[in-house]
Each structure stands twice: as structure tokens, then as C-alpha cells.
């Protein structure tokens, strides 16, 4: 059976029963809720808080943040494919999504105890790194469920809608925490900025937000059940690595272009993650944004990214994923280079070129997911998206390491931008030779 990655008729998603709009909405609300971790924790509030002057020299703490996330990326690389494959064989994909999601919720709530003092920096970095690990493991199951809530003709649109909902959810939550806690001298419930309380309470709000909006998916989307033809024998945890090795070897023999795509996407998706992970840090450390200004920028960034991602989803179904990804990567490289080259221009540079970066991040992320989803055989979604995580965000030591090395070598935070741009360039060069049309994976 031949499937293409460019046409609307290309996919391997069961035709019956057809997904309902309620299921699509429930699935996408997890992305809406996940903005609490992506936008508030990792990008614009907690990571900025950890790299503030209260925890030590800004450039030093920025580098330490990069190393912490690099370690998290290594752990994801080791765990993601095996846990994904085991969720396929056990038929408990939604169960593990729920478990990993609420571990992230608990870790986010734990960030309340990170007070603004150097002795609390390690605790903050550990909580943030662990949150990234479990968030990515939850994401493996979430991505695998794309096949359950879309059809061959709507997979790009549904994927883009999910990503877009994540950005829009970020807007709403950032508005709540900015006007409710961070901007006012005395916020809701009498919260002030003294002892970092405004940020720490924001972590509690973020934990509750993610937990609440994860519930519709867990209630409305049915648990995955592997078809008999795709059923696999259950094996022990360590034996799963042996089976994984066999699967990767078979993939190399039967679908080598898919392997090339996984490698290319490993690089460029890590660069995409770096744009948002270090965006707030760069705004504060290199361009002099205050904590409140970072959040205002974050709101604008999420508006731009959300609209772009939802809009481009339809083009994905019509034109195919690869043209969308290539165009987005070129846009990111140009915009990121402008941020680096014109950094002396001050905040106006970050507002213009930084928002241009956000215009391209979401479409590249969404199209990358659909590029792969169209050729995954029924019953192997968790396994393959586990490999996707391993070779992508799982290789997330690349952008944090490039960022940290540039900052460490040159001693200025803005040099970290160049590290992220270089990762994107390498990813684009590796993607260009990959064929846009492929046979379905064996």
C-alpha cells in the first residue's frame, strides 16, 4: 500500500468510527492547557525568574539553565521511544498521558517553593528539567492520539488546530497572571512581588490550569485499543530496548527516507524548541525587558503564532508538509539572524524580528507532526512518535548546548541566538534532500 506525504488522501488513520468535533475539541484542550508549561513555566515566566539577578549573575544562570535542559533532553532520548512502544502494546496510551500530565502538574506546583535566592537555584533547575522530561513523555502519547481524532483529509487542519489552541491558551493564561499577579503592586488575594511571591503563585495557577484542561481529553477521547493485526507481545522494560533496536533496524531497511526525516527533524525541531525556551531569557537579559514587558511580548507572540499555525494547517492538507516546513525554517533563520545582527538596536529589534520568529515556529511544528503521522501504521503510533521525540526534542541537548556554549564562550547572552540559528540551519540542510513522497512504513 503506497501512501504519500503531500496529498490529502495520504494517511493511515482508521476511517471508522469517524472522529467527532467534540473529540477534536477535547483533544485540543490538552494543548490549550499545556500552555501553562510551555509558555508560562518554560519560556516567559519561571525560566526568566530563574535567570534573574536574585539567583546570581544572569549570564551564568542562563548557561546553567541551558545545561539543565540539555540533561533533560538526554533523559527523554533514553525513555521516550520505549515508553511510547509500551503504551501501544499495553493499550493504555491515554492512561500514560494522564499519569505523565499530572506529574508535570505536581512538579509545576512544586515550583512555588523556589524562593529568589541562589541556594534555591538548583531546586528550580531540577523541577524545570524534570518537568520537561515528563511533559515530553506525555507529548508522545498526545501526538499518537492525533490518529484517533482526525481523518486523512483533515490531519493537517486538526494538527494545526491543536498547536494553535496551545498558543491561544497561552494568551489567556498570560493575561490572567500578568494582570492578576505580576503587573499590579498588589495583585489578587493580596499577592505582591515580595520574595518572588507573584511568580511563585503563578506556578500554582499554571499547575491548576494544566490539570483542569487535561480532563476533557481523558474523559471524552476513548482509550486506544490496538487492532489484532497490530498487537504485539508484552515484554519487560529492558527487553523493550532490544525490541526497539529491531524496529529501528527494520525501519532503516524498509523506509530509509523516514529515518532521514527523523534525523533532520531532530535538529530543526530542537531549534524550534530553543526559540521559545530561551525567548524570554533573551528578552530580559539581552534586550532589557522587565518581567512585565516579557509577558506582554509573550502575549503578542502567542497571538501571532496561534493565528499563523491554525491558518497554515489547511495549506498542509493541500500542499503537503515539506513545503510548509522548508518555508518556515527559512523564515526562522532570517528572523533569528536579524535579532542577532541588530541586537544593539534595542527592544524594537526584538519586538519586530522576535515576532517574525513566532510567525514561523508553530507551522513548522505542526507540519512536522503531520509529515510523520501520515505514514505510521495502525498500532505503532506511540512507538514511532516515541522515536520522533527521541530524535527531536529528545535530542534537545543540541539547542540548549549550542546556546550555553555561545554564551559561555563569548560572555554575552545575545550570542545564544546565534547558537539556535545554527541548529536551524543544519536542520534545514538535512531536510532538503528528504523525499516528500514515501511509502507507508512497514
mmCIF file of N, CA and C in Angstrom, residues 226-307:
data_model
loop_
_atom_site.group_PDB
_atom_site.id
_atom_site.type_symbol
_atom_site.label_atom_id
_atom_site.label_comp_id
_atom_site.label_asym_id
_atom_site.label_seq_id
_atom_site.Cartn_x
_atom_site.Cartn_y
_atom_site.Cartn_z
ATOM 1 N N UNK A 226 -5.341 -1.447 20.484
ATOM 2 C CA UNK A 226 -4.582 -1.893 19.315
ATOM 3 C C UNK A 226 -5.376 -2.915 18.513
ATOM 4 N N UNK A 227 -5.454 -2.772 17.179
ATOM 5 C CA UNK A 227 -6.096 -3.791 16.349
ATOM 6 C C UNK A 227 -5.358 -5.123 16.491
ATOM 7 N N UNK A 228 -6.066 -6.204 16.266
ATOM 8 C CA UNK A 228 -5.451 -7.523 16.389
ATOM 9 C C UNK A 228 -4.215 -7.648 15.502
ATOM 10 N N UNK A 229 -4.312 -7.059 14.296
ATOM 11 C CA UNK A 229 -3.198 -7.174 13.353
ATOM 12 C C UNK A 229 -1.955 -6.428 13.829
ATOM 13 N N UNK A 230 -2.163 -5.449 14.699
ATOM 14 C CA UNK A 230 -1.035 -4.643 15.174
ATOM 15 C C UNK A 230 -0.601 -5.025 16.579
ATOM 16 N N UNK A 231 -1.274 -6.018 17.161
ATOM 17 C CA UNK A 231 -0.967 -6.405 18.545
ATOM 18 C C UNK A 231 0.451 -6.955 18.648
ATOM 19 N N UNK A 232 1.104 -6.633 19.746
ATOM 20 C CA UNK A 232 2.471 -7.097 19.961
ATOM 21 C C UNK A 232 2.566 -7.692 21.349
ATOM 22 N N UNK A 233 3.426 -8.677 21.467
ATOM 23 C CA UNK A 233 3.594 -9.342 22.761
ATOM 24 C C UNK A 233 4.192 -8.372 23.774
ATOM 25 N N UNK A 234 3.711 -8.459 25.003
ATOM 26 C CA UNK A 234 4.257 -7.621 26.060
ATOM 27 C C UNK A 234 5.610 -8.166 26.505
ATOM 28 N N UNK A 235 6.551 -7.251 26.687
ATOM 29 C CA UNK A 235 7.886 -7.640 27.145
ATOM 30 C C UNK A 235 8.285 -6.741 28.304
ATOM 31 N N UNK A 236 9.340 -7.127 29.001
ATOM 32 C CA UNK A 236 9.819 -6.342 30.123
ATOM 33 C C UNK A 236 10.416 -5.023 29.667
ATOM 34 N N UNK A 237 10.631 -4.133 30.630
ATOM 35 C CA UNK A 237 11.098 -2.782 30.306
ATOM 36 C C UNK A 237 12.429 -2.820 29.569
ATOM 37 N N UNK A 238 13.397 -3.566 30.075
ATOM 38 C CA UNK A 238 14.719 -3.578 29.447
ATOM 39 C C UNK A 238 14.701 -4.343 28.126
ATOM 40 N N UNK A 239 13.851 -5.374 28.045
ATOM 41 C CA UNK A 239 13.697 -6.086 26.777
ATOM 42 C C UNK A 239 13.112 -5.168 25.712
ATOM 43 N N UNK A 240 12.383 -4.145 26.148
ATOM 44 C CA UNK A 240 11.801 -3.203 25.205
ATOM 45 C C UNK A 240 12.888 -2.497 24.386
ATOM 46 N N UNK A 241 14.078 -2.299 24.978
ATOM 47 C CA UNK A 241 15.160 -1.663 24.245
ATOM 48 C C UNK A 241 15.686 -2.570 23.133
ATOM 49 N N UNK A 242 15.683 -3.885 23.385
ATOM 50 C CA UNK A 242 16.082 -4.834 22.347
ATOM 51 C C UNK A 242 15.090 -4.784 21.191
ATOM 52 N N UNK A 243 13.789 -4.790 21.542
ATOM 53 C CA UNK A 243 12.759 -4.709 20.508
ATOM 54 C C UNK A 243 12.864 -3.392 19.739
ATOM 55 N N UNK A 244 13.165 -2.326 20.452
ATOM 56 C CA UNK A 244 13.330 -1.028 19.802
ATOM 57 C C UNK A 244 14.454 -1.084 18.783
ATOM 58 N N UNK A 245 15.561 -1.719 19.142
ATOM 59 C CA UNK A 245 16.674 -1.857 18.213
ATOM 60 C C UNK A 245 16.271 -2.590 16.947
ATOM 61 N N UNK A 246 15.478 -3.666 17.105
ATOM 62 C CA UNK A 246 14.995 -4.408 15.940
ATOM 63 C C UNK A 246 14.103 -3.516 15.065
ATOM 64 N N UNK A 247 13.240 -2.731 15.714
ATOM 65 C CA UNK A 247 12.327 -1.870 14.964
ATOM 66 C C UNK A 247 13.090 -0.796 14.182
ATOM 67 N N UNK A 248 14.109 -0.222 14.807
ATOM 68 C CA UNK A 248 14.897 0.806 14.130
ATOM 69 C C UNK A 248 15.646 0.202 12.944
ATOM 70 N N UNK A 249 16.191 -1.011 13.132
ATOM 71 C CA UNK A 249 16.889 -1.686 12.031
ATOM 72 C C UNK A 249 15.938 -1.969 10.871
ATOM 73 N N UNK A 250 14.709 -2.399 11.188
ATOM 74 C CA UNK A 250 13.727 -2.659 10.136
ATOM 75 C C UNK A 250 13.329 -1.362 9.436
ATOM 76 N N UNK A 251 13.200 -0.299 10.202
ATOM 77 C CA UNK A 251 12.855 0.995 9.623
ATOM 78 C C UNK A 251 13.946 1.457 8.664
ATOM 79 N N UNK A 252 15.186 1.234 9.029
ATOM 80 C CA UNK A 252 16.314 1.609 8.173
ATOM 81 C C UNK A 252 16.281 0.815 6.860
ATOM 82 N N UNK A 253 15.898 -0.460 6.930
ATOM 83 C CA UNK A 253 15.869 -1.296 5.735
ATOM 84 C C UNK A 253 14.694 -0.963 4.823
ATOM 85 N N UNK A 254 13.539 -0.666 5.410
ATOM 86 C CA UNK A 254 12.299 -0.578 4.625
ATOM 87 C C UNK A 254 11.837 0.845 4.346
ATOM 88 N N UNK A 255 12.285 1.812 5.132
ATOM 89 C CA UNK A 255 11.792 3.185 4.962
ATOM 90 C C UNK A 255 12.883 4.177 5.323
ATOM 91 N N UNK A 256 13.965 4.126 4.540
ATOM 92 C CA UNK A 256 15.154 4.910 4.891
ATOM 93 C C UNK A 256 14.910 6.415 4.853
ATOM 94 N N UNK A 257 14.038 6.859 3.939
ATOM 95 C CA UNK A 257 13.728 8.282 3.872
ATOM 96 C C UNK A 257 13.064 8.775 5.159
ATOM 97 N N UNK A 258 12.289 7.883 5.781
ATOM 98 C CA UNK A 258 11.673 8.243 7.062
ATOM 99 C C UNK A 258 12.740 8.447 8.127
ATOM 100 N N UNK A 259 13.776 7.606 8.099
ATOM 101 C CA UNK A 259 14.891 7.775 9.037
ATOM 102 C C UNK A 259 15.574 9.108 8.795
ATOM 103 N N UNK A 260 15.773 9.443 7.519
ATOM 104 C CA UNK A 260 16.400 10.720 7.204
ATOM 105 C C UNK A 260 15.552 11.887 7.730
ATOM 106 N N UNK A 261 14.224 11.753 7.588
ATOM 107 C CA UNK A 261 13.349 12.806 8.103
ATOM 108 C C UNK A 261 13.443 12.912 9.618
ATOM 109 N N UNK A 262 13.469 11.763 10.297
ATOM 110 C CA UNK A 262 13.572 11.786 11.754
ATOM 111 C C UNK A 262 14.859 12.480 12.203
ATOM 112 N N UNK A 263 15.951 12.223 11.497
ATOM 113 C CA UNK A 263 17.220 12.865 11.852
ATOM 114 C C UNK A 263 17.148 14.375 11.589
ATOM 115 N N UNK A 264 16.642 14.748 10.406
ATOM 116 C CA UNK A 264 16.545 16.174 10.080
ATOM 117 C C UNK A 264 15.637 16.890 11.071
ATOM 118 N N UNK A 265 14.485 16.272 11.367
ATOM 119 C CA UNK A 265 13.548 16.919 12.287
ATOM 120 C C UNK A 265 14.114 16.967 13.694
ATOM 121 N N UNK A 266 15.003 16.017 14.016
ATOM 122 C CA UNK A 266 15.656 16.063 15.321
ATOM 123 C C UNK A 266 16.368 17.382 15.506
ATOM 124 N N UNK A 267 17.011 17.813 14.435
ATOM 125 C CA UNK A 267 17.793 19.042 14.526
ATOM 126 C C UNK A 267 16.893 20.273 14.507
ATOM 127 N N UNK A 268 16.035 20.360 13.470
ATOM 128 C CA UNK A 268 15.292 21.622 13.351
ATOM 129 C C UNK A 268 14.227 21.781 14.422
ATOM 130 N N UNK A 269 13.603 20.678 14.896
ATOM 131 C CA UNK A 269 12.606 20.833 15.967
ATOM 132 C C UNK A 269 13.257 21.223 17.276
ATOM 133 N N UNK A 270 14.502 20.813 17.467
ATOM 134 C CA UNK A 270 15.203 21.255 18.666
ATOM 135 C C UNK A 270 15.491 22.749 18.590
ATOM 136 N N UNK A 271 15.795 23.220 17.385
ATOM 137 C CA UNK A 271 15.955 24.658 17.210
ATOM 138 C C UNK A 271 14.659 25.414 17.450
ATOM 139 N N UNK A 272 13.530 24.825 17.001
ATOM 140 C CA UNK A 272 12.223 25.437 17.259
ATOM 141 C C UNK A 272 11.954 25.528 18.756
ATOM 142 N N UNK A 273 12.258 24.436 19.471
ATOM 143 C CA UNK A 273 12.067 24.450 20.920
ATOM 144 C C UNK A 273 12.947 25.508 21.566
ATOM 145 N N UNK A 274 14.163 25.680 21.025
ATOM 146 C CA UNK A 274 15.076 26.669 21.577
ATOM 147 C C UNK A 274 14.569 28.090 21.434
ATOM 148 N N UNK A 275 13.857 28.372 20.338
ATOM 149 C CA UNK A 275 13.319 29.713 20.125
ATOM 150 C C UNK A 275 12.418 30.112 21.278
ATOM 151 N N UNK A 276 11.513 29.206 21.678
ATOM 152 C CA UNK A 276 10.582 29.545 22.754
ATOM 153 C C UNK A 276 11.206 29.343 24.137
ATOM 154 N N UNK A 277 12.048 28.326 24.275
ATOM 155 C CA UNK A 277 12.657 28.081 25.583
ATOM 156 C C UNK A 277 13.494 29.260 26.044
ATOM 157 N N UNK A 278 14.262 29.842 25.129
ATOM 158 C CA UNK A 278 15.176 30.917 25.506
ATOM 159 C C UNK A 278 14.694 32.301 25.092
ATOM 160 N N UNK A 279 13.477 32.368 24.494
ATOM 161 C CA UNK A 279 12.966 33.657 24.049
ATOM 162 C C UNK A 279 12.821 34.654 25.180
ATOM 163 N N UNK A 280 12.211 34.226 26.274
ATOM 164 C CA UNK A 280 12.022 35.120 27.406
ATOM 165 C C UNK A 280 13.335 35.510 28.061
ATOM 166 N N UNK A 281 14.260 34.546 28.152
ATOM 167 C CA UNK A 281 15.575 34.816 28.739
ATOM 168 C C UNK A 281 16.309 35.871 27.915
ATOM 169 N N UNK A 282 16.258 35.728 26.600
ATOM 170 C CA UNK A 282 16.915 36.705 25.719
ATOM 171 C C UNK A 282 16.278 38.081 25.856
ATOM 172 N N UNK A 283 14.956 38.118 25.894
ATOM 173 C CA UNK A 283 14.264 39.404 26.013
ATOM 174 C C UNK A 283 14.698 40.133 27.280
ATOM 175 N N UNK A 284 14.779 39.395 28.387
ATOM 176 C CA UNK A 284 15.119 40.018 29.670
ATOM 177 C C UNK A 284 16.606 40.326 29.778
ATOM 178 N N UNK A 285 17.449 39.357 29.424
ATOM 179 C CA UNK A 285 18.883 39.503 29.660
ATOM 180 C C UNK A 285 19.588 40.327 28.589
ATOM 181 N N UNK A 286 19.204 40.147 27.321
ATOM 182 C CA UNK A 286 19.923 40.810 26.235
ATOM 183 C C UNK A 286 19.258 42.103 25.765
ATOM 184 N N UNK A 287 17.945 42.233 25.975
ATOM 185 C CA UNK A 287 17.236 43.395 25.439
ATOM 186 C C UNK A 287 16.582 44.249 26.517
ATOM 187 N N UNK A 288 16.826 43.915 27.780
ATOM 188 C CA UNK A 288 16.396 44.777 28.867
ATOM 189 C C UNK A 288 14.920 44.815 29.149
ATOM 190 N N UNK A 289 14.175 43.792 28.754
ATOM 191 C CA UNK A 289 12.746 43.738 29.068
ATOM 192 C C UNK A 289 12.562 43.492 30.563
ATOM 193 N N UNK A 290 11.600 44.175 31.161
ATOM 194 C CA UNK A 290 11.219 43.860 32.541
ATOM 195 C C UNK A 290 10.369 42.600 32.532
ATOM 196 N N UNK A 291 10.098 42.052 33.728
ATOM 197 C CA UNK A 291 9.271 40.844 33.803
ATOM 198 C C UNK A 291 7.897 41.081 33.179
ATOM 199 N N UNK A 292 7.320 42.247 33.437
ATOM 200 C CA UNK A 292 6.020 42.564 32.864
ATOM 201 C C UNK A 292 6.083 42.715 31.354
ATOM 202 N N UNK A 293 7.158 43.340 30.845
ATOM 203 C CA UNK A 293 7.315 43.519 29.399
ATOM 204 C C UNK A 293 7.511 42.183 28.696
ATOM 205 N N UNK A 294 8.197 41.250 29.361
ATOM 206 C CA UNK A 294 8.365 39.912 28.788
ATOM 207 C C UNK A 294 7.003 39.263 28.579
ATOM 208 N N UNK A 295 6.115 39.409 29.548
ATOM 209 C CA UNK A 295 4.791 38.787 29.438
ATOM 210 C C UNK A 295 3.954 39.466 28.356
ATOM 211 N N UNK A 296 4.048 40.797 28.238
ATOM 212 C CA UNK A 296 3.335 41.494 27.164
ATOM 213 C C UNK A 296 3.824 40.991 25.811
ATOM 214 N N UNK A 297 5.148 40.849 25.681
ATOM 215 C CA UNK A 297 5.690 40.301 24.437
ATOM 216 C C UNK A 297 5.185 38.873 24.218
ATOM 217 N N UNK A 298 5.127 38.099 25.291
ATOM 218 C CA UNK A 298 4.674 36.715 25.189
ATOM 219 C C UNK A 298 3.246 36.640 24.676
ATOM 220 N N UNK A 299 2.408 37.537 25.153
ATOM 221 C CA UNK A 299 1.011 37.558 24.691
ATOM 222 C C UNK A 299 0.954 37.851 23.194
ATOM 223 N N UNK A 300 1.714 38.853 22.763
ATOM 224 C CA UNK A 300 1.750 39.180 21.333
ATOM 225 C C UNK A 300 2.317 38.016 20.524
ATOM 226 N N UNK A 301 3.350 37.370 21.058
ATOM 227 C CA UNK A 301 3.970 36.244 20.360
ATOM 228 C C UNK A 301 2.988 35.095 20.187
ATOM 229 N N UNK A 302 2.210 34.821 21.200
ATOM 230 C CA UNK A 302 1.240 33.730 21.122
ATOM 231 C C UNK A 302 0.098 34.052 20.170
ATOM 232 N N UNK A 303 -0.299 35.329 20.100
ATOM 233 C CA UNK A 303 -1.327 35.725 19.131
ATOM 234 C C UNK A 303 -0.831 35.446 17.711
ATOM 235 N N UNK A 304 0.385 35.902 17.421
ATOM 236 C CA UNK A 304 0.961 35.718 16.089
ATOM 237 C C UNK A 304 1.116 34.230 15.766
ATOM 238 N N UNK A 305 1.683 33.477 16.708
ATOM 239 C CA UNK A 305 1.931 32.055 16.465
ATOM 240 C C UNK A 305 0.632 31.274 16.332
ATOM 241 N N UNK A 306 -0.354 31.589 17.162
ATOM 242 C CA UNK A 306 -1.619 30.863 17.122
ATOM 243 C C UNK A 306 -2.360 31.068 15.809
ATOM 244 N N UNK A 307 -2.468 32.320 15.372
ATOM 245 C CA UNK A 307 -3.168 32.617 14.121
ATOM 246 C C UNK A 307 -2.446 31.973 12.943
#
